[in-house]
Amino acid sequence: MIGLKPLKIWFVCGSQHLYGPETLEQVAAHAGEIAAGLGREGKFPLEIVNRPIVTTPDQAADMCIAANADPECAGIILWMHTFSPAKMWIRGLSQLQKPFLHLHTQYDRELPWATIDMDYMNLNQSAHGDREAGFMHTRLRLGRKVVVGHWTDPDVHARIDAWIRAVRAWADWQGARFCRFGDNMRQVAVTEGDKVSAEMAFGFSVNGYGIGDLVAKMNAISDADVEALAAEYETLYAVEPELAKGGARHDRLLYNARQELGMRAFLEEGGFKGFTTTFEDLHGLTQLPGLAPQRLMADGYGFAGEGDWKTSALLRAVKVMGHGMSGATSFMEDYTYHMAPGAEQVLGAHMLEICPTIASDKPAVEIHPLGIGGKEDPVRLVFNSRTGDALNVTLVDLGNRFRLLVNEVEAVSHPDLPNLPVARAVWKCKPDFKTACTAWILAGGAHHTAYSYDVTTEMLEDFATIAGIELAVINDDTTLPTFKQDLRNNEVYYHFARGIRA
Ligand code: MN
C-alpha cells in the first residue's frame, strides 16, 4: 500500500511509590512481559513498544508530551498494575493528543488461592487501580477504548487489533493530502462540505489542481513506458480483443495506460494519498479516467467520483484500517434496487470506478460508451464482486459537525449481467432493506461510500471515538424508533461537546 509509515503503539503501565522499590521492579518486569506477550500473541499490524512505568505527575506529563512529539507513536495502551492515584495523570492526559486505549487486565490470569497474601494484593491491584484511572479519563471527558480481559485472551487481542487499525488510519490522516482534479459535480449537495472544518477535525487537507497540469504529466510519459504498462494489463486481466495489442482500438488501451502513469506521477510527486475526478471537468483529457482510478485504488489511494473529497479521504482511511487483511475495499455507490418483496437487494456500482480488490473473478478490460460527459468511450475493469459480510460507510458533513454512518450488509451472488458494462456488487442490507434505507436516509447518508469486506463496525467505532465524531450504525440490532431517538440525542450531545469550534 502506498504511503504507509512505520508506527508504534506505546505500552505504558502506571503505578506509584507507596509500595517501595521492590514492588516497582516487579511492576516494571510484569509490564514488559505483558507488552512483549501482546506483541507476540496479538499479531497486531503495529509493533507494541514497552515504555518506562509512570509513578509521578512529572513522569505522566513527560510521557504524554513525548508521545505527542514522536511521529512514530500512533497511540498508547494504558494499564494500572497497582493503584496509581489519578490526579497525577491530569496534567499529562490533558495535553495528550494521541489516541489511547485503557487495557483493564491483570498480570496473573488465576488467583493463587493457596498462597495469596497482602504482598500479592499490593502488587495486583488493577481491579481498583484501573477504576481510579477510568474515573479520571471520564472526568476529563477523554474519548478512549476500554478493553477488559486477561492479556493472553484472544478476544482481548481482537479488541486491541480493531483499535490499532483505527489508530493507524487516524495517524495516516494527520497531514495527509488529497488532490481534486476539478470541482464537485455541479449542483450536487452531499459531495460538498467544509474543507476547513474537515482539516480541523481530521487533520488532512484537500486542494484542487488544474486538469492541464495532469495532462502535462501524461504527455511527459514515454511511449515505451505506456506500451509496457499496456502489456502488463494483458497479463493481469482479460483484455477484450479489440483493445489488445493488434486490435482495432488498442490505441485506447495505450491512452488509459498513459492516463494511469500520468496520474500516478502527479500523485507521487505531490505526496497525495487520494484524489477525486469529475466528468464535468475533463479539459484536455479525451475520456473520464476509469481503469486508472480503479488500479490506483487497488494500490491504496483514496478515490471518489464527482469531486467527492470526503469519500476519497474516507476510502483511504478504510483501506489503511484493513491493510494486511484481504484488501477488499472499494469506492461504492448505491446504484439501483432489486425490490422483490422480502428479498430486496442493492446493486452497487459506479459509472466506472470500482476497485478490483473486491473482484470475485478475473476482471475484464472493456471499452464502452459513457452516457454523460461527451467524451470518448472510457476503458474500465468489469467484474463481479465477492460474497460475504461487508459494510458501507459514509462521512456526512452536517454543517456544524461530521457524522460517520455505517450499514452492515451481506454481499450475495446474483444472476449474470451480460449487458452491464461496469463492475458491480450486490448485497442485502441489515437488518432489512426497508429499515436500513429508512435509517440511512434519516441520517443524511450519502450515496457514495467506502465498501469493505475487511473493516468492521468496531474499527469504525474506535475511529469515530478517536476523531470525536458521531457514529450511527445500521445493523441487525437497529430498530427505527431507537435509531431516530439516537440521532436526536446526538444532535444535542455533539453540538455541546464540540461547542463553537466546529
Ligand atoms: Mn457517483
PDB file of C-alpha atoms and ligand atoms in Angstrom, residues 306 331 333 350 447-448, ligand 1:
ATOM      1  CA  GLU A 306     -17.720  13.703  -8.891  1.00  0.00           C
ATOM      2  CA  PHE A 331     -15.359   3.246  -3.557  1.00  0.00           C
ATOM      3  CA  GLU A 333     -22.404   3.868  -4.837  1.00  0.00           C
ATOM      4  CA  HIS A 350     -20.386   3.390 -10.363  1.00  0.00           C
ATOM      5  CA  HIS A 447     -24.945   7.703  -1.990  1.00  0.00           C
ATOM      6  CA  HIS A 448     -21.142   7.393  -2.099  1.00  0.00           C
TER       7      HIS A 448
HETATM    8 MN    MN B   1     -21.326   8.956  -8.056  1.00  0.00          MN
END
